[in-house]
GROMACS .gro file of C-alpha atoms in nm:
model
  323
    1UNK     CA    1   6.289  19.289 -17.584
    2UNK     CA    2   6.110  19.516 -17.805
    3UNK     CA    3   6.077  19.828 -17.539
    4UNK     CA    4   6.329  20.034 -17.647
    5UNK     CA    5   6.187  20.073 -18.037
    6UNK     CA    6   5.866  20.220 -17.873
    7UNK     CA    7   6.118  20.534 -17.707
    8UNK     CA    8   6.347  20.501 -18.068
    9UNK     CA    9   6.127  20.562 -18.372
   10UNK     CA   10   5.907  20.824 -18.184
   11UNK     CA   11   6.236  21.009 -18.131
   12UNK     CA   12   6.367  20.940 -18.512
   13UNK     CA   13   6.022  21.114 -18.645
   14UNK     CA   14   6.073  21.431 -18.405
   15UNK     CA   15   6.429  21.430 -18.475
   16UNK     CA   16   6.317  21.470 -18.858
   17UNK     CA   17   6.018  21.701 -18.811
   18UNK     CA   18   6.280  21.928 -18.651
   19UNK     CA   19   6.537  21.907 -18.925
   20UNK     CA   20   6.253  22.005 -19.187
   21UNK     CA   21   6.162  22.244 -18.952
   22UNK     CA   22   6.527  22.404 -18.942
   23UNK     CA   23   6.562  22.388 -19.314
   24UNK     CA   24   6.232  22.498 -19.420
   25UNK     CA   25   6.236  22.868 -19.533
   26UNK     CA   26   5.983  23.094 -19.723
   27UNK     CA   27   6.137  23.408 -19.822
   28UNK     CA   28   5.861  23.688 -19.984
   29UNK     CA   29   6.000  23.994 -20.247
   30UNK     CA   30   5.769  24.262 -20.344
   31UNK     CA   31   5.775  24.517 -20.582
   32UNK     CA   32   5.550  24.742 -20.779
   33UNK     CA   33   5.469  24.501 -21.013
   34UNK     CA   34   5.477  24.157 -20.866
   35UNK     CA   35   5.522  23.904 -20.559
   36UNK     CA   36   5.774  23.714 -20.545
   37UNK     CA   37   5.760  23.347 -20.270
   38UNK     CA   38   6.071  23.127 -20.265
   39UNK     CA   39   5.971  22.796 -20.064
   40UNK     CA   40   6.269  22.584 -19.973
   41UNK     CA   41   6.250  22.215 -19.847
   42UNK     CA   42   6.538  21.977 -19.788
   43UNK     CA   43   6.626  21.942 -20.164
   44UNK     CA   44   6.474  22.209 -20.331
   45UNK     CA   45   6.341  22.536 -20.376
   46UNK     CA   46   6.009  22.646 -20.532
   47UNK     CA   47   5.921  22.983 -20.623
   48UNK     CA   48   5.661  23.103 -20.707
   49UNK     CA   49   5.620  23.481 -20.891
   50UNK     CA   50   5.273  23.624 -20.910
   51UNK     CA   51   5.152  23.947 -21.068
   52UNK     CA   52   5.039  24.215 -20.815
   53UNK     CA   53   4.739  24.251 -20.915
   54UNK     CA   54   4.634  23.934 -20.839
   55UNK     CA   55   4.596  24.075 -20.479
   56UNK     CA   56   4.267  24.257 -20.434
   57UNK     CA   57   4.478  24.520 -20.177
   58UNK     CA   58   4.668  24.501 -19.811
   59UNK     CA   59   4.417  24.358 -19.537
   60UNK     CA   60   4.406  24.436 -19.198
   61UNK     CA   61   4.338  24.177 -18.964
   62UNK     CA   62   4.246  24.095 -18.622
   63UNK     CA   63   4.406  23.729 -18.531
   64UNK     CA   64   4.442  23.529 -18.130
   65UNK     CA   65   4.732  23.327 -18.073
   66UNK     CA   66   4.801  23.160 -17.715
   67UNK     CA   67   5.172  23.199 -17.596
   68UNK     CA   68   5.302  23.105 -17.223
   69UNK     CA   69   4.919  22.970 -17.176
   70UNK     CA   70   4.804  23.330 -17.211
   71UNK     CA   71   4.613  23.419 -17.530
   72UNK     CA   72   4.740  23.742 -17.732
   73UNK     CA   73   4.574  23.964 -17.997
   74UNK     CA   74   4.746  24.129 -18.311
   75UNK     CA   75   4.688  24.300 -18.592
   76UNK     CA   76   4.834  24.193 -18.915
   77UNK     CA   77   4.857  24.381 -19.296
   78UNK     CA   78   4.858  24.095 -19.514
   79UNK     CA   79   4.791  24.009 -19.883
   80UNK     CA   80   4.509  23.816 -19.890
   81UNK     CA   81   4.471  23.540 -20.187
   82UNK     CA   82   4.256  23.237 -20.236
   83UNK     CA   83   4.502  23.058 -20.251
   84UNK     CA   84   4.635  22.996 -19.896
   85UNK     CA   85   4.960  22.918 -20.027
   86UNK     CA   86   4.996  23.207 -20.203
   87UNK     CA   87   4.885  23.474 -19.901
   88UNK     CA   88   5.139  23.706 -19.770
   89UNK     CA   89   5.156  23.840 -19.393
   90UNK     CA   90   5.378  24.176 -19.454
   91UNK     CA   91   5.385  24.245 -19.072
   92UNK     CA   92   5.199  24.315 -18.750
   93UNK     CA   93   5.171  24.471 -18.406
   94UNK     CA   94   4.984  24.425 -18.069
   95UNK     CA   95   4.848  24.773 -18.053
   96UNK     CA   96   4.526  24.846 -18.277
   97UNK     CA   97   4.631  25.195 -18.459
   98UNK     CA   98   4.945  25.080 -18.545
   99UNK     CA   99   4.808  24.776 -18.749
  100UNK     CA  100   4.638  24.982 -18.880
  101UNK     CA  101   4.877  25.245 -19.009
  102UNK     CA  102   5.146  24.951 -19.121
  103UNK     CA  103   4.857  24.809 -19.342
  104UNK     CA  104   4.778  25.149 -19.436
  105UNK     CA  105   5.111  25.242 -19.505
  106UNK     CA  106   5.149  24.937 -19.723
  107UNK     CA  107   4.872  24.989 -19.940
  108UNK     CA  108   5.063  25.354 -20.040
  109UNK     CA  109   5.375  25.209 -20.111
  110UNK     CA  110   5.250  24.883 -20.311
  111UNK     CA  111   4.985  25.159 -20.429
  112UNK     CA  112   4.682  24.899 -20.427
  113UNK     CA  113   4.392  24.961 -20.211
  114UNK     CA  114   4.354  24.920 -19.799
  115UNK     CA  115   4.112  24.662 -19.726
  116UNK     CA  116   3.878  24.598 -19.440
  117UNK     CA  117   3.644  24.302 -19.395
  118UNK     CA  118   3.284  24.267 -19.385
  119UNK     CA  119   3.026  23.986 -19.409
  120UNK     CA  120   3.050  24.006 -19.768
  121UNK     CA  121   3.406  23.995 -19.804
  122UNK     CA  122   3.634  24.320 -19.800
  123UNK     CA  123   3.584  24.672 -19.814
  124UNK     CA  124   3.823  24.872 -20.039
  125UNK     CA  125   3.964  25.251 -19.959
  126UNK     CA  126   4.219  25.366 -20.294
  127UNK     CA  127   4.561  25.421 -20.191
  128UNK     CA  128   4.513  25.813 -20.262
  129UNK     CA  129   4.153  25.808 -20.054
  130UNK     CA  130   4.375  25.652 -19.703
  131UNK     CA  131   4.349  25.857 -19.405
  132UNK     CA  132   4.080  26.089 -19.589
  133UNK     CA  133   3.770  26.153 -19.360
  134UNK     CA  134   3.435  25.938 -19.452
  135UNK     CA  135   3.246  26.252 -19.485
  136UNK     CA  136   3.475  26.405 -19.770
  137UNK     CA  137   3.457  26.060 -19.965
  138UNK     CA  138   3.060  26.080 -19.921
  139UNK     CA  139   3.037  26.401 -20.037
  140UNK     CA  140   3.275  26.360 -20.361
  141UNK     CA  141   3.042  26.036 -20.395
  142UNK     CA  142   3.305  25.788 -20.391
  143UNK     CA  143   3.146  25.578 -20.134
  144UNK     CA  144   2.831  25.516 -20.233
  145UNK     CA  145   2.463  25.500 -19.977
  146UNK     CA  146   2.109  25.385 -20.088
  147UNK     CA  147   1.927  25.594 -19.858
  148UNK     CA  148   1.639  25.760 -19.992
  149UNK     CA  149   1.417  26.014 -19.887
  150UNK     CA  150   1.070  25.856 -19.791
  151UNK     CA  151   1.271  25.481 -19.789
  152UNK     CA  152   1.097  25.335 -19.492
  153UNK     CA  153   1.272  25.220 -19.177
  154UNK     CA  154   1.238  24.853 -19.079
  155UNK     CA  155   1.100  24.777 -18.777
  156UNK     CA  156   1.407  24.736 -18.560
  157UNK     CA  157   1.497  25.083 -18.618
  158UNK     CA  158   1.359  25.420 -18.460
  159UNK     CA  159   1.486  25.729 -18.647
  160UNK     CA  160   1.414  26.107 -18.483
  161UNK     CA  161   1.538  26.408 -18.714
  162UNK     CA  162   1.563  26.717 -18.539
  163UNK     CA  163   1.738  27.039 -18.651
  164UNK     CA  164   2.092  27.001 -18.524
  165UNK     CA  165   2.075  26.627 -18.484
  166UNK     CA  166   1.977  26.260 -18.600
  167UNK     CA  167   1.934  26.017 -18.319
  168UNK     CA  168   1.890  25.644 -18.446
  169UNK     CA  169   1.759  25.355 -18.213
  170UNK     CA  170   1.808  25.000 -18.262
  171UNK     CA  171   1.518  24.839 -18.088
  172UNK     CA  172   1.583  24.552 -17.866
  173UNK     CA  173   1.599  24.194 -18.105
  174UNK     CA  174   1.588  23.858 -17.962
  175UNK     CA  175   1.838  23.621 -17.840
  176UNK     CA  176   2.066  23.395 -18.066
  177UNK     CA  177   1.935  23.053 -18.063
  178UNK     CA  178   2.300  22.868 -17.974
  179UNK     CA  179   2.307  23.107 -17.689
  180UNK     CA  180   1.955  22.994 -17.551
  181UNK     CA  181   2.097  22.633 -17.629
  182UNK     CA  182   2.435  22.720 -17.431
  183UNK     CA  183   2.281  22.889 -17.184
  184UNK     CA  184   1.984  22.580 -17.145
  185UNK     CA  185   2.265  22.393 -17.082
  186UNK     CA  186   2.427  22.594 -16.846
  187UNK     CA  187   2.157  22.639 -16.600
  188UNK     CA  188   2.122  22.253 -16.619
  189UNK     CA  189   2.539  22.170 -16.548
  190UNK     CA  190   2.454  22.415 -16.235
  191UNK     CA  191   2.149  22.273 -16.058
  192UNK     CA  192   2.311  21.952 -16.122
  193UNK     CA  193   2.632  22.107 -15.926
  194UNK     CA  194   2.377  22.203 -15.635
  195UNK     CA  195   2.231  21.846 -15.621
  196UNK     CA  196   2.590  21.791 -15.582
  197UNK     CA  197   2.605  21.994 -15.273
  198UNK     CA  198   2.350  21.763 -15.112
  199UNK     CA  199   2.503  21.415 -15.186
  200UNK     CA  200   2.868  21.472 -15.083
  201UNK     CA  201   3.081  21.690 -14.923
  202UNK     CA  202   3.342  21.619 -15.147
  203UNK     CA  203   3.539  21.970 -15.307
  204UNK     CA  204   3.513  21.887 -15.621
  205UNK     CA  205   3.113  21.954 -15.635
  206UNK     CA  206   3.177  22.273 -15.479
  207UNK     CA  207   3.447  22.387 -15.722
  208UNK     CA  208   3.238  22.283 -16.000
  209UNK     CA  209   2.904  22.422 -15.887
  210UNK     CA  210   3.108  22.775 -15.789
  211UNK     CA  211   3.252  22.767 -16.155
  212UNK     CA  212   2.917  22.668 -16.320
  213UNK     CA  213   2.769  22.967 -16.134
  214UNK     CA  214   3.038  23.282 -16.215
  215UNK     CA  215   2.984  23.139 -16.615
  216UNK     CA  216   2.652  23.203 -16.570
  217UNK     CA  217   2.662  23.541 -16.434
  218UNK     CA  218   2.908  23.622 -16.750
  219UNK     CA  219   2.621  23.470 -16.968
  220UNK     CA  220   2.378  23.678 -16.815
  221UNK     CA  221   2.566  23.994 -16.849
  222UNK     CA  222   2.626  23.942 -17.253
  223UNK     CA  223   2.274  23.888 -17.285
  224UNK     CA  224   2.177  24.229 -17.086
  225UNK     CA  225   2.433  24.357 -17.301
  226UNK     CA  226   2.246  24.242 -17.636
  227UNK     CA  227   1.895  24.317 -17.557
  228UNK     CA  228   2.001  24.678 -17.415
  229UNK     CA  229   1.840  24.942 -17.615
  230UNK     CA  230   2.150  25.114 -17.807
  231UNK     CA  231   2.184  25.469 -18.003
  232UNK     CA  232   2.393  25.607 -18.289
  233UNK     CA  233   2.348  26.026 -18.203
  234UNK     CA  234   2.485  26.203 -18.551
  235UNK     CA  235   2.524  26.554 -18.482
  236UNK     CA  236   2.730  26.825 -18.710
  237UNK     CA  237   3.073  26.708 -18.566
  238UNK     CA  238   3.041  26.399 -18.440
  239UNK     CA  239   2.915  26.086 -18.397
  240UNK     CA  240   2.782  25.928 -18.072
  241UNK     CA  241   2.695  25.580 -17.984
  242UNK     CA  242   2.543  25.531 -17.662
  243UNK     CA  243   2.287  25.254 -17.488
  244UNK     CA  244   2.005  25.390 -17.300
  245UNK     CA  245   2.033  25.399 -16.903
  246UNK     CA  246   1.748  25.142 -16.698
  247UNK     CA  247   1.515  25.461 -16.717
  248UNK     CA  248   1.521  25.455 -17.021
  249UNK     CA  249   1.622  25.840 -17.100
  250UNK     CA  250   2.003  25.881 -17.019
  251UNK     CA  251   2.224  25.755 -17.278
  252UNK     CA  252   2.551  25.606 -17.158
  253UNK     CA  253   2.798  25.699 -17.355
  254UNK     CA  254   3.069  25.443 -17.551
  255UNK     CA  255   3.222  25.616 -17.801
  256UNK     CA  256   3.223  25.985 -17.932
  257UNK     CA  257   3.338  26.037 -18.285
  258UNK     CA  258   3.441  26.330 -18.454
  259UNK     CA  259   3.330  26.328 -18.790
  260UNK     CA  260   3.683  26.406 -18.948
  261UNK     CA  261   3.861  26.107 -18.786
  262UNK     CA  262   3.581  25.847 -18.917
  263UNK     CA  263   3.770  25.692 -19.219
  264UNK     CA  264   3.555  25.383 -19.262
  265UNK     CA  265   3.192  25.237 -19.207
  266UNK     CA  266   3.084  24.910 -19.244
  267UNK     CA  267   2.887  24.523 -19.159
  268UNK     CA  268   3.123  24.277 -18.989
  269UNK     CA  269   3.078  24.017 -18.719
  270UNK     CA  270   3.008  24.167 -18.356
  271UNK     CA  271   3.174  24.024 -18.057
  272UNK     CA  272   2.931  23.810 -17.901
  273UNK     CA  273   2.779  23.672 -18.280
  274UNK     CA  274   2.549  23.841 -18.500
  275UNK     CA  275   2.666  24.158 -18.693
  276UNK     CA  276   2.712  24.513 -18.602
  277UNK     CA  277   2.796  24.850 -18.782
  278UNK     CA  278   3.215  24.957 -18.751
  279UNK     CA  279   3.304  25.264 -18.741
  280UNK     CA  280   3.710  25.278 -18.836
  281UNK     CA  281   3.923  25.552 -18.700
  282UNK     CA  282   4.302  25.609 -18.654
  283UNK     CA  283   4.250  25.518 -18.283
  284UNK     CA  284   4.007  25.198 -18.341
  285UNK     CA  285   3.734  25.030 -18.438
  286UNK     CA  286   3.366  25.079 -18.275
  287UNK     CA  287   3.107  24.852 -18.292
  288UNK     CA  288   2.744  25.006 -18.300
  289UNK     CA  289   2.375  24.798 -18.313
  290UNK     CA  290   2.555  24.478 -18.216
  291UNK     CA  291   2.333  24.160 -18.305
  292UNK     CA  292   2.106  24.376 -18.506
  293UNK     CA  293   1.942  24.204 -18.802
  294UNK     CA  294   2.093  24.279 -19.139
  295UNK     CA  295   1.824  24.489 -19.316
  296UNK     CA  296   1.831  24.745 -19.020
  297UNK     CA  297   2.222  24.777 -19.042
  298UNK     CA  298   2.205  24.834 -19.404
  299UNK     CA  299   1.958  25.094 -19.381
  300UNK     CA  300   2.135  25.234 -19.087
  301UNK     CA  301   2.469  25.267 -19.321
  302UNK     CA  302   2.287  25.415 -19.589
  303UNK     CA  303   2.112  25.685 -19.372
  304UNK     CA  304   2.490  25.764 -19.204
  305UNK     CA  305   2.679  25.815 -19.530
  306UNK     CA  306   2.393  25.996 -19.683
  307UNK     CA  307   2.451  26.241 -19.329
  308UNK     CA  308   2.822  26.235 -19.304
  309UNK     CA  309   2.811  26.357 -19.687
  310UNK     CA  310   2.588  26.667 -19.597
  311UNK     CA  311   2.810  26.736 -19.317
  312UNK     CA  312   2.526  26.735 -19.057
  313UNK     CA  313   2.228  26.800 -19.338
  314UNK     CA  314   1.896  26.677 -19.234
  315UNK     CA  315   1.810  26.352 -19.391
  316UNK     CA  316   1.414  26.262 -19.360
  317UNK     CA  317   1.201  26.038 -19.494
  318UNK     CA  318   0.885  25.767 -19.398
  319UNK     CA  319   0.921  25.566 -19.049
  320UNK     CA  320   1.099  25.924 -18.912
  321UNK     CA  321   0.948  26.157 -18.643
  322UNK     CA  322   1.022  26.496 -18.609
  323UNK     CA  323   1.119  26.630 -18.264
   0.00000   0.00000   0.00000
């Protein structure tokens, strides 16, 4: 008797949610001087008008979404704000260098800073400085470096000054402790899968034992990756960052950066946890001395603006050998 409520109000709440979902509307104006956010609902509209300066500058961000069971990358320029209410996404793209360019384009025309994030919170670049090599800002002083001469190195970093070069090594640093944990628990899921192979023939112990064993493999290879040995090479015109061969002497080659296309330098999350040193370009962002612990990133940082503002000057101090 009561069956067909169950099937009725189920269908009157989605029937709603889509109606507020039609009617719902948030419309953004910007100008030179201030933000504009119209909000309307079924019976009203709210707006809300904020001063632009309550906006610290135009962010760009990296962001996932999952569409057709796929999941997709973009980069957004948005206005970020505490309050979440209050933020502003002013567009985005799939491709890297073009988020970048929209956000940087942005910051010129609202003529507020371009922001990039860090572990501290954002990075700012003026709206005059955008697009303006690394090395030029360095040298006017506008980005400012501790590095000292005779400031020793910590531990996890190697630092050989020679005349037409600067070759920095970021020693190998130990493994994440949820990775261990994960990875503890991996290798358990699979010899359980292999027991599995011995007490029934059934598929389903052979799907799941073949599965537990390609993850593993993938976990193996990210943690190669981490404890490899990796190099930042800073030579007149460029910067390289490499990771030393299994012998130990070749580098191998990631990136190769010419010293007037680096536009920005700085600590953000790496890809596989931990922190690693950016370098921002036109073209992208590279990571360098992934999972390396925090003091030796900031010293690294400090040493490369102090060398990208002397255009290829040596920079020695303690903890450095001479080759």
């Amino acid at each position: 008797m009561h069956l067909p409520f169950a099937f009725i109000i189920p269908g009157i709440g989605l029937a709603f949610f889509g109606l507020y979902a039609a009617l719902l509307r948030i419309e953004t104006t910007l100008d030179g001087h201030q933000v504009t956010i119209r909000k309307r609902t079924w019976f009203t509209t709210r707006t809300a008008v904020l001063p632009l300066s309550d906006y610290p500058g135009v962010l760009r961000k990296r962001v996932t979404y999952n569409r057709n069971k796929r999941t997709h990358t973009a980069w957004i320029a948005a206005l970020p704000h505490d309050d979440k209410t209050k933020r502003v996404v002013l567009g985005s793209s799939s491709d890297e260098a073009e988020g970048r360019k929209l956000a940087e384009n942005y910051a010129r025309w609202l003529n507020i800073p371009a922001l990039e994030s860090t572990v501290d919170g954002f990075e700012a670049r003026a709206p005059e400085d955008v697009d303006r090599p690394l090395a030029e800002l360095a040298a006017q002083g506008k980005v400012a470096s501790g590095y000292r001469a005779g400031k020793a190195a910590p531990a996890e970093v190697h630092v050989e000054t020679g005349s037409d070069m600067i070759i920095v090594s970021f020693m190998k640093t130990g493994i994440p402790l949820w990775l261990i944990t994960v990875l503890v628990g991996l290798v358990a899921a699979v010899v359980g899968a292999f027991v599995g192979f011995g007490l029934a023939d059934d598929s389903v112990y052979m799907a799941a034992g073949m599965a537990g064993i390609f993850i593993a493999v993938v976990f193996f290879g990210v943690i190669r990756g981490m404890k490899t040995r990796r190099q930042l090479i800073l030579r007149r015109d460029r910067v390289v960052i490499a990771a030393l061969g299994k012998d130990g002497k070749e580098p191998k080659v990631s990136a190769e950066l010419m010293l007037d296309e680096i536009e920005g330098l700085r600590i953000d999350k790496a890809q596989y946890g931990g922190n690693a040193l950016w370098f921002d370009t036109d073209r992208g962002s590279f990571p360098a001395g992934d999972n390396s612990p925090r003091a030796a990133l900031d010293y690294v940082r400090d040493l490369v603006i102090a060398a990208l503002a002397t255009a290829g000057g040596e920079v020695s101090g303690k903890g450095e050998t001479q080759t």
